[in-house]
mmCIF file of C-alpha atoms in Angstrom:
data_model
loop_
_atom_site.group_PDB
_atom_site.id
_atom_site.type_symbol
_atom_site.label_atom_id
_atom_site.label_comp_id
_atom_site.label_asym_id
_atom_site.label_seq_id
_atom_site.Cartn_x
_atom_site.Cartn_y
_atom_site.Cartn_z
ATOM 1 C CA GLN A 1030 -125.884 -224.677 87.908
ATOM 2 C CA VAL A 1031 -123.943 -227.867 85.900
ATOM 3 C CA GLN A 1032 -120.733 -227.549 84.273
ATOM 4 C CA LEU A 1033 -119.719 -228.391 80.601
ATOM 5 C CA VAL A 1034 -116.194 -229.750 79.494
ATOM 6 C CA GLU A 1035 -115.300 -230.280 76.036
ATOM 7 C CA SER A 1036 -112.302 -232.684 74.556
ATOM 8 C CA GLY A 1037 -111.227 -234.251 71.676
ATOM 9 C CA GLY A 1038 -111.032 -231.065 68.996
ATOM 10 C CA GLY A 1039 -108.840 -231.029 66.806
ATOM 11 C CA SER A 1040 -107.233 -230.613 62.859
ATOM 12 C CA VAL A 1041 -108.399 -233.131 60.620
ATOM 13 C CA GLN A 1042 -108.472 -233.444 56.449
ATOM 14 C CA ALA A 1043 -111.948 -233.490 54.788
ATOM 15 C CA GLY A 1044 -113.249 -237.186 54.557
ATOM 16 C CA GLY A 1045 -111.435 -237.403 58.107
ATOM 17 C CA SER A 1046 -113.392 -238.556 61.901
ATOM 18 C CA LEU A 1047 -113.122 -237.208 65.637
ATOM 19 C CA ARG A 1048 -114.783 -237.417 68.577
ATOM 20 C CA LEU A 1049 -116.000 -235.017 70.618
ATOM 21 C CA SER A 1050 -116.700 -235.573 74.871
ATOM 22 C CA CYS A 1051 -118.236 -233.318 76.692
ATOM 23 C CA ALA A 1052 -118.434 -234.255 80.875
ATOM 24 C CA ALA A 1053 -120.968 -232.488 82.703
ATOM 25 C CA SER A 1054 -120.520 -231.891 86.689
ATOM 26 C CA GLY A 1055 -124.081 -233.500 87.755
ATOM 27 C CA PRO A 1056 -126.515 -235.120 85.705
ATOM 28 C CA ILE A 1057 -128.965 -233.384 83.583
ATOM 29 C CA TYR A 1058 -132.480 -234.016 80.730
ATOM 30 C CA CYS A 1059 -131.427 -231.965 77.661
ATOM 31 C CA MET A 1060 -127.262 -232.171 76.353
ATOM 32 C CA SER A 1061 -126.519 -231.089 72.663
ATOM 33 C CA TRP A 1062 -123.650 -229.785 70.484
ATOM 34 C CA PHE A 1063 -123.929 -226.697 68.864
ATOM 35 C CA ARG A 1064 -121.351 -224.789 66.232
ATOM 36 C CA GLN A 1065 -120.012 -221.731 65.658
ATOM 37 C CA ALA A 1066 -117.892 -220.766 62.952
ATOM 38 C CA SER A 1067 -116.202 -217.391 62.231
ATOM 39 C CA ASP A 1068 -118.508 -216.039 60.047
ATOM 40 C CA LYS A 1069 -121.562 -217.098 61.113
ATOM 41 C CA GLY A 1070 -124.134 -217.171 64.079
ATOM 42 C CA ARG A 1071 -124.151 -220.038 66.318
ATOM 43 C CA GLU A 1072 -126.050 -223.011 64.782
ATOM 44 C CA GLY A 1073 -127.459 -226.562 66.775
ATOM 45 C CA VAL A 1074 -125.718 -229.758 65.902
ATOM 46 C CA ALA A 1075 -127.222 -232.430 67.765
ATOM 47 C CA PHE A 1076 -129.565 -233.030 70.179
ATOM 48 C CA ILE A 1077 -130.220 -235.893 73.091
ATOM 49 C CA ASP A 1078 -132.159 -236.324 75.914
ATOM 50 C CA SER A 1079 -131.817 -238.740 78.570
ATOM 51 C CA ASP A 1080 -134.024 -240.399 77.625
ATOM 52 C CA GLY A 1081 -132.319 -241.328 73.886
ATOM 53 C CA ASP A 1082 -133.912 -239.241 71.818
ATOM 54 C CA PHE A 1083 -132.255 -236.966 69.871
ATOM 55 C CA SER A 1084 -132.563 -235.568 66.460
ATOM 56 C CA TYR A 1085 -130.261 -233.537 64.453
ATOM 57 C CA ALA A 1086 -129.032 -230.647 61.990
ATOM 58 C CA ASP A 1087 -129.881 -231.776 58.335
ATOM 59 C CA SER A 1088 -126.375 -230.702 57.817
ATOM 60 C CA VAL A 1089 -125.045 -233.162 59.245
ATOM 61 C CA LYS A 1090 -127.426 -236.053 59.695
ATOM 62 C CA GLY A 1091 -126.095 -239.405 58.138
ATOM 63 C CA ARG A 1092 -122.305 -238.276 59.170
ATOM 64 C CA PHE A 1093 -122.849 -237.291 62.937
ATOM 65 C CA THR A 1094 -123.966 -239.045 65.513
ATOM 66 C CA ILE A 1095 -124.620 -238.508 69.112
ATOM 67 C CA SER A 1096 -124.487 -240.053 72.239
ATOM 68 C CA ARG A 1097 -124.936 -240.017 75.909
ATOM 69 C CA ASP A 1098 -123.635 -241.961 79.280
ATOM 70 C CA ASN A 1099 -125.671 -240.894 81.480
ATOM 71 C CA ALA A 1100 -124.119 -242.936 84.618
ATOM 72 C CA LYS A 1101 -120.983 -240.980 83.630
ATOM 73 C CA ASN A 1102 -122.793 -238.078 82.468
ATOM 74 C CA THR A 1103 -120.523 -237.677 79.770
ATOM 75 C CA LEU A 1104 -122.146 -236.435 76.195
ATOM 76 C CA TYR A 1105 -119.890 -237.338 72.560
ATOM 77 C CA LEU A 1106 -120.757 -236.697 69.290
ATOM 78 C CA GLN A 1107 -118.476 -239.103 66.193
ATOM 79 C CA MET A 1108 -117.691 -236.752 63.988
ATOM 80 C CA THR A 1109 -117.568 -238.731 60.388
ATOM 81 C CA THR A 1110 -116.305 -237.634 56.330
ATOM 82 C CA LEU A 1111 -115.739 -234.395 58.239
ATOM 83 C CA LYS A 1112 -116.037 -231.148 55.367
ATOM 84 C CA PRO A 1113 -114.617 -227.794 55.587
ATOM 85 C CA GLU A 1114 -117.979 -226.809 55.730
ATOM 86 C CA ASP A 1115 -118.017 -228.588 58.820
ATOM 87 C CA THR A 1116 -114.904 -226.019 60.804
ATOM 88 C CA ALA A 1117 -116.135 -223.949 63.874
ATOM 89 C CA MET A 1118 -116.074 -223.951 67.242
ATOM 90 C CA TYR A 1119 -117.790 -226.623 68.745
ATOM 91 C CA TYR A 1120 -120.077 -225.931 71.545
ATOM 92 C CA CYS A 1121 -121.499 -228.744 74.568
ATOM 93 C CA ALA A 1122 -124.845 -227.533 76.041
ATOM 94 C CA ALA A 1123 -126.986 -228.604 78.531
ATOM 95 C CA SER A 1124 -130.917 -227.948 79.855
ATOM 96 C CA PRO A 1125 -133.314 -229.247 82.626
ATOM 97 C CA GLY A 1126 -135.918 -230.620 81.311
ATOM 98 C CA ASP A 1127 -138.709 -233.692 81.828
ATOM 99 C CA HIS A 1128 -140.604 -236.257 79.114
ATOM 100 C CA ASN A 1129 -141.943 -233.528 77.663
ATOM 101 C CA THR A 1130 -139.228 -231.778 76.729
ATOM 102 C CA TRP A 1131 -138.258 -230.865 73.118
ATOM 103 C CA CYS A 1132 -134.066 -230.313 73.952
ATOM 104 C CA ALA A 1133 -133.896 -229.194 69.854
ATOM 105 C CA LEU A 1134 -136.521 -226.301 71.057
ATOM 106 C CA GLU A 1135 -134.790 -225.464 74.809
ATOM 107 C CA LYS A 1136 -133.249 -222.512 74.881
ATOM 108 C CA HIS A 1137 -129.900 -224.186 77.203
ATOM 109 C CA ALA A 1138 -128.818 -222.912 80.130
ATOM 110 C CA TYR A 1139 -125.313 -224.227 80.843
ATOM 111 C CA TRP A 1140 -122.795 -224.024 78.203
ATOM 112 C CA GLY A 1141 -119.465 -225.328 78.100
ATOM 113 C CA ARG A 1142 -116.030 -222.877 76.963
ATOM 114 C CA GLY A 1143 -115.986 -224.799 73.221
ATOM 115 C CA THR A 1144 -113.506 -226.959 70.616
ATOM 116 C CA GLN A 1145 -111.936 -225.689 67.528
ATOM 117 C CA VAL A 1146 -112.895 -228.404 64.905
ATOM 118 C CA THR A 1147 -110.931 -227.570 61.322
ATOM 119 C CA VAL A 1148 -110.925 -229.697 58.679
ATOM 120 C CA SER A 1149 -108.532 -228.913 55.736
ATOM 121 C CA SER A 1150 -109.902 -230.143 52.083
#
């Protein structure tokens, strides 16, 4: 069992930046960010494995950067050039795996409680 705790959400104007963090209780291969707006389904935003391979949703490419510190079991999401459509609850998620795992396709077993990001126009 891995516990995940997100932090760093908040309110920002369009064009601004925020950095989200997710502290995991132990090491785990896949760590990812998902988001869910109040009127939409859940969307995978960014994925990274402990080898450093990553991927992004098209909607955030060039604006968001995912990274992780394996020594600290911590995941980050640097969000820049934020848009009102980025407004959502952002969730950290994690899943076991190995070098054959493509994290973006994994059903994530562990989830944080989420942190709200609100972008005003």
